[in-house]
Coordinates of C-alpha atoms in Angstrom, one line a residue:
Chain A
X1 CA 11.8 -1.3 1.3
X2 CA 12.7 -4.7 1.6
X3 CA 14.0 -3.6 5.6
X4 CA 9.9 -3.6 5.7
X5 CA 8.6 -6.1 3.8
X6 CA 8.7 -9.0 6.9
X7 CA 5.9 -6.7 8.4
X8 CA 4.4 -5.5 5.6
X9 CA 3.6 -9.7 4.4
X10 CA 2.6 -10.2 8.4
X11 CA 0.7 -7.4 8.3
X12 CA -1.0 -8.6 4.5
X13 CA -0.8 -12.1 6.2
X14 CA -3.5 -10.9 8.9
X15 CA -5.4 -9.4 6.9
X16 CA -5.9 -12.8 5.1
X17 CA -8.2 -14.2 7.4
X18 CA -9.3 -17.5 5.7
X19 CA -12.1 -16.6 8.6
X20 CA -12.9 -12.7 6.4
X21 CA -14.8 -13.9 3.5
X22 CA -15.4 -11.0 1.3
X23 CA -16.0 -11.7 -2.5
X24 CA -13.9 -8.9 -3.7
X25 CA -10.7 -7.2 -2.9
X26 CA -9.6 -3.9 -3.9
X27 CA -6.0 -2.9 -3.7
X28 CA -6.1 1.1 -4.1
X29 CA -2.6 1.9 -5.1
X30 CA -2.9 5.4 -6.2
X31 CA -0.7 7.2 -3.2
X32 CA 1.9 4.6 -4.4
X33 CA 4.7 6.4 -5.6
X34 CA 7.4 3.8 -6.2
X35 CA 7.5 0.2 -5.5
X36 CA 10.2 -2.5 -5.3
X37 CA 10.0 -5.9 -6.4
X38 CA 9.8 -7.5 -2.5
X39 CA 6.3 -5.5 -2.8
X40 CA 5.5 -5.9 -5.3
X41 CA 5.5 -10.3 -4.6
X42 CA 3.6 -9.2 -2.4
X43 CA 0.6 -8.0 -4.5
X44 CA 0.8 -11.0 -7.0
X45 CA 1.2 -13.5 -3.7
X46 CA -2.0 -12.0 -2.0
X47 CA -3.7 -11.9 -5.9
X48 CA -3.5 -15.6 -6.2
X49 CA -3.9 -16.3 -2.5
X50 CA -7.1 -15.2 -3.5
X51 CA -7.9 -16.2 -6.0
X52 CA -7.3 -19.9 -4.9
X53 CA -10.3 -18.8 -1.9
X54 CA -12.8 -18.1 -5.6
X55 CA -12.4 -14.2 -4.4
X56 CA -11.5 -11.3 -7.1
X57 CA -8.8 -9.1 -6.2
X58 CA -8.0 -5.7 -7.8
X59 CA -5.5 -3.4 -7.8
X60 CA -6.7 0.4 -8.2
X61 CA -5.4 3.5 -9.1
X62 CA -1.5 3.5 -9.4
X63 CA 1.6 6.0 -11.9
X64 CA 2.0 3.8 -14.6
X65 CA 5.6 2.9 -13.6
X66 CA 3.7 1.1 -10.7
X67 CA 1.3 -0.4 -13.1
X68 CA 4.3 -1.3 -15.7
X69 CA 5.8 -3.2 -13.4
X70 CA 3.0 -5.0 -11.7
X71 CA 2.2 -5.9 -15.2
X72 CA 5.8 -7.5 -15.6
X73 CA 5.8 -9.7 -12.4
X74 CA 2.3 -10.9 -13.1
X75 CA 2.5 -11.2 -16.9
X76 CA 3.4 -15.1 -17.0
X77 CA 1.7 -17.5 -14.8
X78 CA 4.1 -20.5 -14.5
X79 CA 2.5 -23.3 -15.5
X80 CA 2.0 -25.2 -11.6
X81 CA 4.2 -28.1 -11.3
X82 CA 1.9 -31.4 -10.9
X83 CA 2.6 -32.5 -7.4
X84 CA 4.7 -35.4 -7.5
X85 CA 2.8 -38.5 -5.6
X86 CA 5.2 -39.4 -2.7
X87 CA 6.5 -42.6 -4.0
X88 CA 5.8 -46.0 -1.6
X89 CA 8.4 -47.9 1.1
X90 CA 8.8 -50.8 -2.1
X91 CA 8.7 -48.1 -4.9
X92 CA 11.7 -46.9 -3.7
X93 CA 13.5 -50.8 -2.9
X94 CA 12.7 -51.5 -6.0
X95 CA 14.4 -48.7 -7.9
X96 CA 17.2 -48.9 -5.4
X97 CA 17.3 -52.3 -7.1
X98 CA 16.8 -51.6 -10.6
X99 CA 19.6 -48.7 -10.4
X100 CA 21.5 -51.1 -8.5
X101 CA 21.7 -53.3 -11.3
X102 CA 21.9 -50.5 -13.5
X103 CA 25.2 -49.4 -11.8
X104 CA 26.2 -53.3 -12.0
X105 CA 25.6 -54.2 -14.8
X106 CA 27.3 -50.8 -16.7
X107 CA 30.7 -52.1 -15.4
X108 CA 30.5 -55.6 -16.6
X109 CA 29.8 -53.4 -20.5
X110 CA 32.5 -51.2 -19.1
X111 CA 35.1 -53.7 -18.6
X112 CA 33.9 -56.0 -21.1
X113 CA 35.6 -52.9 -23.1
X114 CA 38.5 -52.3 -20.9
X115 CA 39.7 -55.8 -22.0
X116 CA 39.3 -55.6 -25.3
X117 CA 41.0 -52.3 -25.4
X118 CA 44.0 -53.8 -22.9
X119 CA 44.3 -57.2 -25.7
X120 CA 44.3 -54.3 -28.5
X121 CA 47.3 -52.4 -27.0
X122 CA 48.9 -56.1 -25.7
X123 CA 48.9 -56.6 -30.1
X124 CA 49.3 -52.6 -31.3
X125 CA 51.8 -51.5 -28.1
X126 CA 52.6 -48.8 -29.9
X127 CA 48.7 -47.4 -29.3
X128 CA 49.5 -47.6 -25.7
X129 CA 49.6 -43.9 -24.3
X130 CA 52.9 -44.9 -22.8
X131 CA 53.1 -40.8 -21.4
X132 CA 50.0 -42.0 -19.2
X133 CA 51.3 -44.8 -17.5
X134 CA 54.6 -43.0 -16.3
X135 CA 52.4 -40.0 -15.8
X136 CA 49.8 -42.6 -13.9
X137 CA 52.9 -44.1 -12.0
X138 CA 54.6 -40.6 -11.4
X139 CA 50.9 -39.9 -9.1
X140 CA 50.2 -42.8 -8.0
X141 CA 53.0 -43.8 -6.7
X142 CA 56.1 -41.8 -6.4
X143 CA 54.1 -38.7 -4.9
X144 CA 51.9 -40.9 -2.8
X145 CA 54.7 -42.9 -1.1
X146 CA 55.3 -41.0 2.1
X147 CA 51.5 -41.1 3.2
X148 CA 51.6 -44.3 2.4
X149 CA 54.6 -45.3 4.5
X150 CA 53.5 -43.0 7.3
X151 CA 50.0 -44.6 7.7
X152 CA 51.3 -47.9 7.6
X153 CA 53.6 -47.4 9.6
X154 CA 51.5 -46.1 12.5
X155 CA 49.7 -49.3 11.7
X156 CA 52.3 -51.0 12.6
X157 CA 52.7 -49.4 15.3
X158 CA 48.7 -49.1 17.0
X159 CA 48.6 -52.9 16.9
X160 CA 52.2 -54.2 17.9
X161 CA 51.2 -51.1 20.2
X162 CA 47.4 -52.8 21.5
X163 CA 48.5 -56.4 21.2
X164 CA 51.9 -55.2 24.1
X165 CA 49.3 -55.7 27.3
X166 CA 48.0 -59.5 26.3
X167 CA 51.1 -61.1 24.5
X168 CA 53.4 -59.4 28.5
X169 CA 50.0 -61.4 29.9
X170 CA 51.2 -64.6 28.6
X171 CA 54.5 -63.9 28.3
X172 CA 54.5 -64.6 24.9
X173 CA 57.0 -61.2 23.8
X174 CA 58.0 -62.2 21.1
X175 CA 54.9 -63.4 18.8
X176 CA 54.0 -59.8 18.8
X177 CA 56.4 -60.1 15.4
X178 CA 54.1 -63.4 14.4
X179 CA 50.9 -61.2 15.5
X180 CA 52.5 -58.0 13.0
X181 CA 54.4 -60.2 10.4
X182 CA 51.7 -62.2 9.1
X183 CA 48.9 -59.3 9.7
X184 CA 50.7 -56.8 7.5
X185 CA 51.9 -58.5 5.0
X186 CA 49.0 -60.6 4.0
X187 CA 46.2 -57.8 5.4
X188 CA 46.9 -54.8 6.7
X189 CA 49.9 -53.4 4.1
X190 CA 47.8 -53.8 1.2
X191 CA 44.1 -52.8 1.8
X192 CA 45.3 -49.9 3.8
X193 CA 47.5 -48.9 1.3
X194 CA 44.6 -49.4 -1.4
X195 CA 42.1 -47.3 0.4
X196 CA 44.8 -45.0 0.0
X197 CA 45.3 -44.8 -3.5
X198 CA 41.4 -45.2 -3.6
X199 CA 41.5 -41.6 -1.8
X200 CA 44.1 -39.9 -3.7
X201 CA 44.4 -41.5 -6.9
X202 CA 40.8 -43.0 -7.4
X203 CA 38.6 -39.6 -6.8
X204 CA 41.8 -37.9 -8.9
X205 CA 40.7 -40.5 -11.6
X206 CA 37.2 -39.5 -11.2
X207 CA 37.2 -36.4 -11.1
X208 CA 40.0 -35.9 -14.0
X209 CA 38.0 -37.5 -16.4
X210 CA 34.4 -36.1 -14.9
X211 CA 36.0 -32.8 -15.8
X212 CA 36.8 -33.7 -19.3
X213 CA 33.7 -35.0 -20.0
X214 CA 31.1 -32.4 -19.3
X215 CA 33.9 -29.7 -21.2
X216 CA 34.0 -31.8 -23.8
X217 CA 37.0 -33.0 -24.3
X218 CA 36.5 -36.6 -24.6
X219 CA 34.1 -35.5 -27.6
X220 CA 37.2 -34.0 -29.0
X221 CA 39.1 -37.0 -28.3
X222 CA 36.7 -38.9 -30.4
X223 CA 36.8 -36.6 -33.1
X224 CA 40.0 -36.6 -33.3
X225 CA 40.3 -40.5 -34.3
X226 CA 41.2 -42.2 -30.4
X227 CA 39.0 -44.1 -28.6
X228 CA 38.9 -42.4 -24.8
X229 CA 38.7 -46.3 -22.8
X230 CA 42.1 -47.0 -24.8
X231 CA 43.8 -43.2 -24.3
X232 CA 41.8 -43.0 -21.1
X233 CA 41.9 -45.7 -19.3
X234 CA 44.6 -48.3 -20.0
X235 CA 47.7 -45.9 -19.3
X236 CA 45.2 -45.4 -15.7
X237 CA 44.5 -49.0 -15.4
X238 CA 48.1 -49.9 -16.0
X239 CA 49.7 -47.7 -14.7
X240 CA 48.3 -47.7 -11.1
X241 CA 48.5 -51.9 -11.3
X242 CA 51.7 -51.3 -11.4
X243 CA 52.8 -48.8 -9.7
X244 CA 50.6 -50.3 -6.1
X245 CA 52.6 -53.9 -5.3
X246 CA 55.6 -51.6 -5.2
X247 CA 53.8 -49.1 -2.5
X248 CA 52.9 -52.2 -0.9
X249 CA 55.6 -54.1 -0.8
X250 CA 57.3 -50.6 1.3
X251 CA 54.2 -50.0 3.2
X252 CA 55.3 -54.2 4.3
X253 CA 58.3 -53.3 5.1
X254 CA 57.7 -49.8 7.5
X255 CA 54.1 -51.7 8.7
X256 CA 56.3 -54.1 10.6
X257 CA 59.2 -51.4 10.9
X258 CA 56.3 -49.9 13.7
X259 CA 55.3 -53.1 15.2
X260 CA 59.7 -53.2 15.8
X261 CA 59.4 -50.3 18.0
X262 CA 57.0 -51.3 20.1
X263 CA 58.3 -54.5 20.7
X264 CA 61.9 -53.3 21.6
X265 CA 60.9 -50.8 23.5
X266 CA 57.5 -51.9 25.1
X267 CA 57.9 -56.3 25.4
X268 CA 62.0 -56.2 25.5
X269 CA 62.3 -57.9 21.4
X270 CA 65.7 -56.8 20.5
X271 CA 65.9 -56.3 16.5
X272 CA 68.2 -58.9 15.7
X273 CA 65.5 -61.3 17.5
X274 CA 62.2 -59.4 16.1
X275 CA 64.3 -60.4 12.9
X276 CA 65.0 -63.9 13.5
X277 CA 61.2 -64.7 15.0
X278 CA 60.1 -62.6 11.2
X279 CA 62.3 -64.7 9.1
X280 CA 60.6 -68.3 10.7
X281 CA 56.7 -66.4 10.7
X282 CA 56.5 -64.7 7.3
X283 CA 56.9 -66.9 4.8
X284 CA 57.0 -65.9 1.0
X285 CA 53.5 -66.2 0.1
X286 CA 52.2 -63.6 2.9
X287 CA 53.8 -61.6 1.1
X288 CA 53.3 -62.6 -2.5
X289 CA 49.7 -63.1 -2.2
X290 CA 49.9 -59.1 -0.5
X291 CA 51.1 -57.9 -3.2
X292 CA 48.6 -59.8 -5.6
X293 CA 46.2 -58.5 -3.8
X294 CA 47.6 -54.9 -4.6
X295 CA 47.2 -56.1 -8.2
X296 CA 44.1 -56.5 -7.7
X297 CA 43.2 -53.7 -5.6
X298 CA 44.5 -51.5 -7.8
X299 CA 42.5 -52.3 -10.9
X300 CA 39.5 -52.5 -9.7
X301 CA 40.8 -49.0 -7.8
X302 CA 41.2 -47.4 -11.5
X303 CA 38.7 -49.2 -13.9
X304 CA 35.1 -48.3 -10.6
X305 CA 37.2 -43.9 -10.7
X306 CA 37.7 -44.0 -15.1
X307 CA 33.5 -45.9 -15.1
X308 CA 32.2 -43.4 -12.2
X309 CA 34.6 -40.0 -14.6
X310 CA 33.7 -41.6 -17.9
X311 CA 29.8 -41.8 -16.7
X312 CA 29.8 -38.6 -15.7
X313 CA 27.2 -35.5 -17.1
X314 CA 26.1 -32.1 -15.5
X315 CA 28.5 -30.2 -14.7
X316 CA 30.3 -29.3 -11.2
X317 CA 28.1 -31.2 -9.4
X318 CA 27.6 -34.0 -11.3
X319 CA 32.0 -34.6 -11.2
X320 CA 31.3 -34.0 -7.5
X321 CA 28.6 -37.0 -8.0
X322 CA 31.0 -39.2 -9.4
X323 CA 33.8 -39.1 -7.8
X324 CA 32.1 -39.6 -4.1
X325 CA 31.1 -42.9 -5.9
X326 CA 33.5 -43.0 -7.1
X327 CA 35.3 -44.1 -3.6
X328 CA 32.0 -45.2 -1.9
X329 CA 31.9 -48.1 -4.3
X330 CA 35.5 -48.5 -5.4
X331 CA 36.1 -49.0 -0.7
X332 CA 33.2 -51.2 -0.9
X333 CA 34.3 -53.7 -3.7
X334 CA 37.9 -53.9 -1.5
X335 CA 36.3 -54.4 1.4
X336 CA 34.2 -57.3 -1.1
X337 CA 37.1 -58.6 -3.0
X338 CA 39.2 -59.2 0.6
X339 CA 37.3 -60.8 1.3
X340 CA 37.1 -63.0 -1.8
X341 CA 40.7 -63.9 -1.6
X342 CA 40.5 -64.5 2.0
X343 CA 38.1 -67.4 1.3
X344 CA 40.2 -68.3 -1.6
X345 CA 42.9 -69.2 -0.2
X346 CA 41.6 -70.5 2.8
X347 CA 39.6 -73.5 0.3
X348 CA 43.4 -73.5 -1.2
X349 CA 45.2 -73.7 2.0
X350 CA 47.7 -71.3 1.2
Chain B
X1 CA 25.5 -29.6 -60.6
X2 CA 27.5 -32.1 -58.5
X3 CA 26.8 -34.8 -56.1
X4 CA 25.9 -32.9 -52.2
X5 CA 28.6 -33.3 -49.3
X6 CA 26.2 -34.3 -46.5
X7 CA 23.0 -36.1 -47.7
X8 CA 20.2 -36.2 -44.6
X9 CA 17.4 -38.3 -45.1
X10 CA 14.3 -39.1 -42.5
X11 CA 16.6 -38.7 -39.5
X12 CA 14.7 -38.9 -36.2
X13 CA 16.6 -37.4 -33.2
X14 CA 15.5 -37.8 -29.2
X15 CA 17.1 -36.8 -26.0
X16 CA 16.4 -38.8 -23.3
X17 CA 12.2 -39.4 -24.5
X18 CA 11.8 -36.0 -26.2
X19 CA 11.7 -36.3 -29.6
X20 CA 13.1 -33.2 -31.1
X21 CA 13.3 -34.1 -35.3
X22 CA 10.9 -36.4 -36.6
X23 CA 11.6 -37.7 -40.3
X24 CA 13.8 -34.6 -41.5
X25 CA 15.6 -35.0 -44.9
X26 CA 18.1 -32.0 -46.5
X27 CA 21.2 -31.5 -47.8
X28 CA 24.3 -29.9 -48.0
X29 CA 26.4 -28.8 -50.8
X30 CA 30.0 -29.4 -51.2
X31 CA 32.0 -25.4 -50.2
X32 CA 28.6 -24.4 -48.7
X33 CA 28.4 -23.1 -45.5
X34 CA 25.4 -24.5 -43.9
X35 CA 23.3 -22.7 -40.7
X36 CA 21.5 -24.8 -38.4
X37 CA 19.3 -22.5 -37.0
X38 CA 16.3 -22.5 -34.2
X39 CA 15.6 -22.0 -30.7
X40 CA 17.5 -22.9 -27.4
X41 CA 16.0 -26.7 -26.7
X42 CA 14.9 -26.5 -31.0
X43 CA 17.6 -29.4 -31.0
X44 CA 20.3 -27.8 -33.0
X45 CA 23.3 -29.3 -31.2
X46 CA 21.8 -32.2 -31.0
X47 CA 21.2 -32.4 -34.3
X48 CA 25.3 -31.4 -35.1
X49 CA 25.9 -34.7 -32.4
X50 CA 24.5 -36.3 -35.1
X51 CA 26.2 -35.2 -37.7
X52 CA 29.4 -35.9 -36.3
X53 CA 28.5 -39.1 -35.6
X54 CA 28.6 -38.5 -32.1
X55 CA 25.0 -39.9 -31.1
X56 CA 23.7 -42.8 -33.4
X57 CA 19.8 -41.7 -35.0
X58 CA 16.6 -42.6 -33.8
X59 CA 15.3 -43.4 -37.2
X60 CA 17.5 -42.1 -40.8
X61 CA 20.4 -42.1 -42.9
X62 CA 23.0 -39.2 -43.0
X63 CA 25.4 -39.7 -45.9
X64 CA 28.9 -38.4 -45.7
X65 CA 30.0 -38.1 -49.1
X66 CA 33.7 -40.6 -49.2
X67 CA 32.6 -41.8 -46.1
X68 CA 29.1 -43.3 -45.5
X69 CA 27.9 -43.0 -42.2
X70 CA 29.2 -40.9 -39.7
X71 CA 31.6 -42.8 -37.6
X72 CA 34.1 -42.5 -34.8
X73 CA 35.3 -45.7 -35.3
X74 CA 38.9 -45.3 -34.0
X75 CA 40.5 -44.2 -37.4
X76 CA 42.1 -41.3 -38.5
X77 CA 39.6 -38.4 -38.8
X78 CA 37.9 -37.2 -42.0
X79 CA 36.3 -34.0 -40.9
X80 CA 37.2 -31.2 -38.0
X81 CA 34.7 -30.8 -35.3
X82 CA 34.9 -27.5 -33.6
X83 CA 32.9 -27.5 -29.9
X84 CA 31.1 -24.3 -28.3
X85 CA 32.7 -24.8 -25.5
X86 CA 36.5 -25.1 -27.5
X87 CA 37.3 -28.4 -25.8
X88 CA 40.9 -28.3 -26.0
X89 CA 42.7 -30.6 -24.1
X90 CA 43.8 -28.5 -20.6
X91 CA 46.5 -30.4 -20.2
X92 CA 48.5 -29.7 -23.3
X93 CA 49.8 -26.5 -24.9
X94 CA 48.1 -25.0 -27.8
X95 CA 50.7 -26.3 -30.3
X96 CA 49.9 -29.5 -28.5
X97 CA 46.7 -29.7 -28.6
X98 CA 47.0 -28.6 -32.6
X99 CA 49.3 -31.3 -33.0
X100 CA 47.6 -34.0 -31.6
X101 CA 45.7 -36.0 -34.1
X102 CA 49.3 -35.9 -36.3
X103 CA 51.1 -36.9 -33.8
X104 CA 48.6 -40.1 -33.4
X105 CA 47.7 -40.8 -36.9
X106 CA 51.1 -40.1 -38.9
X107 CA 54.4 -41.0 -38.9
X108 CA 55.4 -37.4 -39.8
X109 CA 58.8 -36.5 -38.4
X110 CA 58.9 -34.0 -35.2
X111 CA 60.2 -30.7 -37.6
X112 CA 57.4 -31.4 -40.0
X113 CA 54.7 -31.9 -37.0
X114 CA 56.3 -28.6 -35.4
X115 CA 56.1 -26.5 -38.9
X116 CA 52.4 -27.6 -39.7
X117 CA 51.5 -27.0 -36.3
X118 CA 53.0 -22.8 -36.3
X119 CA 51.1 -22.4 -40.1
X120 CA 47.8 -23.5 -39.2
X121 CA 48.4 -21.3 -36.0
X122 CA 49.0 -18.3 -37.7
X123 CA 46.4 -19.2 -40.4
X124 CA 43.7 -18.6 -37.6
X125 CA 46.0 -15.9 -36.0
X126 CA 47.3 -17.5 -33.0
X127 CA 51.1 -16.9 -34.2
X128 CA 53.0 -17.1 -30.8
X129 CA 50.9 -18.7 -29.2
X130 CA 52.7 -22.5 -29.5
X131 CA 53.9 -22.4 -25.7
X132 CA 50.3 -21.4 -23.9
X133 CA 48.3 -23.5 -21.7
X134 CA 44.3 -23.5 -22.5
X135 CA 44.0 -21.3 -19.6
X136 CA 45.6 -18.1 -20.7
X137 CA 43.3 -18.0 -24.0
X138 CA 40.7 -15.7 -24.0
X139 CA 37.0 -17.0 -25.4
X140 CA 38.2 -15.7 -28.5
X141 CA 41.5 -17.7 -28.6
X142 CA 40.5 -20.7 -27.7
X143 CA 38.3 -20.9 -30.2
X144 CA 40.7 -19.8 -32.8
X145 CA 43.7 -22.9 -31.5
X146 CA 40.1 -25.6 -31.4
X147 CA 39.7 -24.6 -35.5
X148 CA 43.5 -24.7 -36.1
X149 CA 42.8 -28.5 -34.2
X150 CA 40.0 -28.7 -36.5
X151 CA 42.1 -27.9 -39.3
X152 CA 45.5 -29.8 -38.6
X153 CA 44.3 -33.6 -40.8
X154 CA 43.8 -31.2 -44.0
X155 CA 40.1 -31.9 -43.6
X156 CA 37.1 -31.3 -46.6
X157 CA 34.7 -30.4 -43.7
X158 CA 34.4 -28.5 -41.2
X159 CA 32.1 -28.6 -38.1
X160 CA 31.3 -26.1 -36.0
X161 CA 29.1 -26.0 -32.6
X162 CA 28.3 -22.0 -31.7
X163 CA 31.2 -20.8 -33.0
X164 CA 30.6 -17.0 -31.6
X165 CA 29.2 -17.5 -28.5
X166 CA 30.1 -16.0 -25.7
X167 CA 32.1 -13.8 -27.7
X168 CA 32.2 -9.8 -28.0
X169 CA 31.0 -8.4 -30.6
X170 CA 34.5 -7.4 -32.5
X171 CA 35.7 -11.3 -31.4
X172 CA 32.3 -12.6 -33.1
X173 CA 33.1 -10.4 -36.1
X174 CA 36.3 -11.7 -36.8
X175 CA 35.9 -15.0 -36.3
X176 CA 32.9 -15.3 -39.2
X177 CA 35.8 -13.2 -41.1
X178 CA 38.2 -16.7 -40.3
X179 CA 35.2 -19.0 -41.4
X180 CA 34.6 -16.9 -44.9
X181 CA 38.1 -16.8 -45.6
X182 CA 38.6 -21.1 -44.7
X183 CA 35.4 -21.7 -46.7
X184 CA 36.6 -18.5 -49.4
X185 CA 40.1 -19.8 -50.5
X186 CA 40.5 -22.9 -49.1
X187 CA 37.3 -24.3 -50.7
X188 CA 35.8 -25.8 -46.6
X189 CA 32.4 -27.3 -46.5
X190 CA 31.6 -25.3 -43.2
X191 CA 28.4 -26.8 -41.0
X192 CA 27.9 -24.3 -38.5
X193 CA 24.5 -24.2 -35.8
X194 CA 24.0 -20.4 -34.5
X195 CA 21.6 -18.0 -33.6
X196 CA 23.9 -15.2 -34.2
X197 CA 22.1 -13.7 -36.2
X198 CA 24.7 -11.0 -37.4
X199 CA 27.0 -13.8 -38.1
X200 CA 24.2 -16.5 -39.8
X201 CA 23.8 -13.1 -42.1
X202 CA 27.3 -12.9 -42.2
X203 CA 28.8 -15.5 -43.5
X204 CA 25.2 -18.1 -43.9
X205 CA 24.4 -19.5 -47.7
X206 CA 22.3 -21.9 -46.5
X207 CA 20.6 -22.6 -43.3
X208 CA 18.0 -24.9 -42.2
X209 CA 15.2 -23.2 -39.4
X210 CA 14.4 -26.3 -36.2
X211 CA 11.4 -25.5 -34.5
X212 CA 11.3 -28.0 -32.0
X213 CA 6.9 -27.2 -31.6
X214 CA 6.1 -28.8 -34.6
X215 CA 9.8 -31.1 -33.8
X216 CA 10.5 -30.3 -38.3
X217 CA 12.6 -27.6 -39.8
X218 CA 9.6 -25.0 -41.0
X219 CA 12.4 -23.1 -43.4
X220 CA 16.0 -23.7 -45.4
X221 CA 17.6 -21.8 -48.2
X222 CA 19.4 -18.7 -47.9
X223 CA 19.5 -17.4 -45.0
X224 CA 19.4 -13.6 -45.9
X225 CA 16.3 -13.9 -48.3
X226 CA 14.6 -16.0 -45.7
X227 CA 14.9 -12.9 -42.5
X228 CA 13.9 -10.9 -45.9
X229 CA 10.8 -12.3 -47.5
X230 CA 9.7 -15.7 -45.9
X231 CA 5.9 -16.3 -45.5
X232 CA 5.8 -18.2 -42.7
X233 CA 5.7 -16.2 -39.5
X234 CA 7.5 -17.8 -36.9
X235 CA 10.2 -18.0 -39.4
X236 CA 10.6 -13.9 -40.0
X237 CA 9.5 -13.6 -35.6
X238 CA 13.4 -15.5 -35.9
X239 CA 14.8 -13.2 -37.4
X240 CA 12.8 -10.5 -36.6
X241 CA 14.7 -11.8 -32.9
X242 CA 11.1 -10.8 -31.3
X243 CA 10.0 -12.5 -29.0
X244 CA 7.5 -15.4 -28.1

């Protein structure tokens, strides 16, 4: 019985003490009336362990059912898989580097194909899947608005709160407006919004397209004469790029409002004074540069998520792996793009 | 004898680094029900994917009369395909699935598309299922809906991947009967992959048997004749369903 198996395995293990070196082992099964899978596994294990020590093991007796079961379990010897040679650090680094280059190459190829499809859509607007553009704008935009507002309000609030102590020490209370206004519009508004969009919509795009890929829906699209990139990816990229500036604009507004709440309650900066200072501190380009970033951020999110989704293989596990990969790659790209924008704007004096 | 509908010559296929078929040649006649047979891992579905144009052959040629090499380059569908799982678009209703290609590739008015969809669904015995989502359909209904979608553009060639796999014997027999009717009444040429012996013998007119060991076609012809009198023990074993 299965509950007795652990003790039996232990006893057999002790009996197989490597110090003992018999030439042959006979297992008498004549008093065994019934046997289950666990015991058969034990006997097969015993036989193979002894065989490795060049000890012959034979089973004697046993009724036909017992012998039949034993024959069934030991009928096919699984071919032993060759032991994989452990890879050196150098090999692992090399493979990792090659994988990164391959991913970048695939990403660039995908980007090139997408550009071709966008140009095709611009030439033939009728071919554009407008239904999915509207759906993407609704799901990634309108549905995301509450969480974008909440997170950005808290970001503005926390930022002002953290700086309040230092600013008060220098009597520079009013500069909380400059700090929050510029940081939110130029940096945190677009970046935090993009991170939220990445977590919500990027992951959803990747999982959705990945599921379509493994369930052959993408192949079915192709057999109906539809180019998956044109039908599935272009609308998502366009939808997200169209809706992201609006989300960012809302994010800027509530982020600054979060700062205004702290300014009024902790730094004695009245709303009127806050607005007056805000007009001086935040220039149109500050807001504009954030909105420009948001378009690139959202395009990167949709592009990477869709590329990962369409590269999915291997069922549910593959969908999960690609979705995780999409989110990680997108977050990395967002930070990289943000750094690039900062440097470019800095060099151009913007 | 008329020109064959599909001519395959010197075709070599691989799945990753694994060679599945070397320099295979065969023809599919018009009006045939042509069955691609073979055990698991023999490359049946991979061959079908090449015939459809989803994969590019490693070597050799596939020619479909009036089309040339199979291609899926964003033009109106020239043949119908049913995938093993049905592969219906999960976010669309059955009617929207069937109407999909008509909306994309024709300027037919909505009323005409609706009438065509109803007719196609009636053809496959799915009247009244227009508004259902794929998740609300049984396995057999999904496959019927997928056939209706594949038939929407009036193809004269239909590719089917394991149409009766996973169905109970009654549903499988009904689906076989539907395929036989489409072939007999509409003159549709059917190329299908299956390893359901009952289906093969019930509706198959010609077949090829793929062998993974020799990476070649080891038998071709009428499946009933092959089952009854093939001199090759591998073929007899396949049709007798004996374990290797």
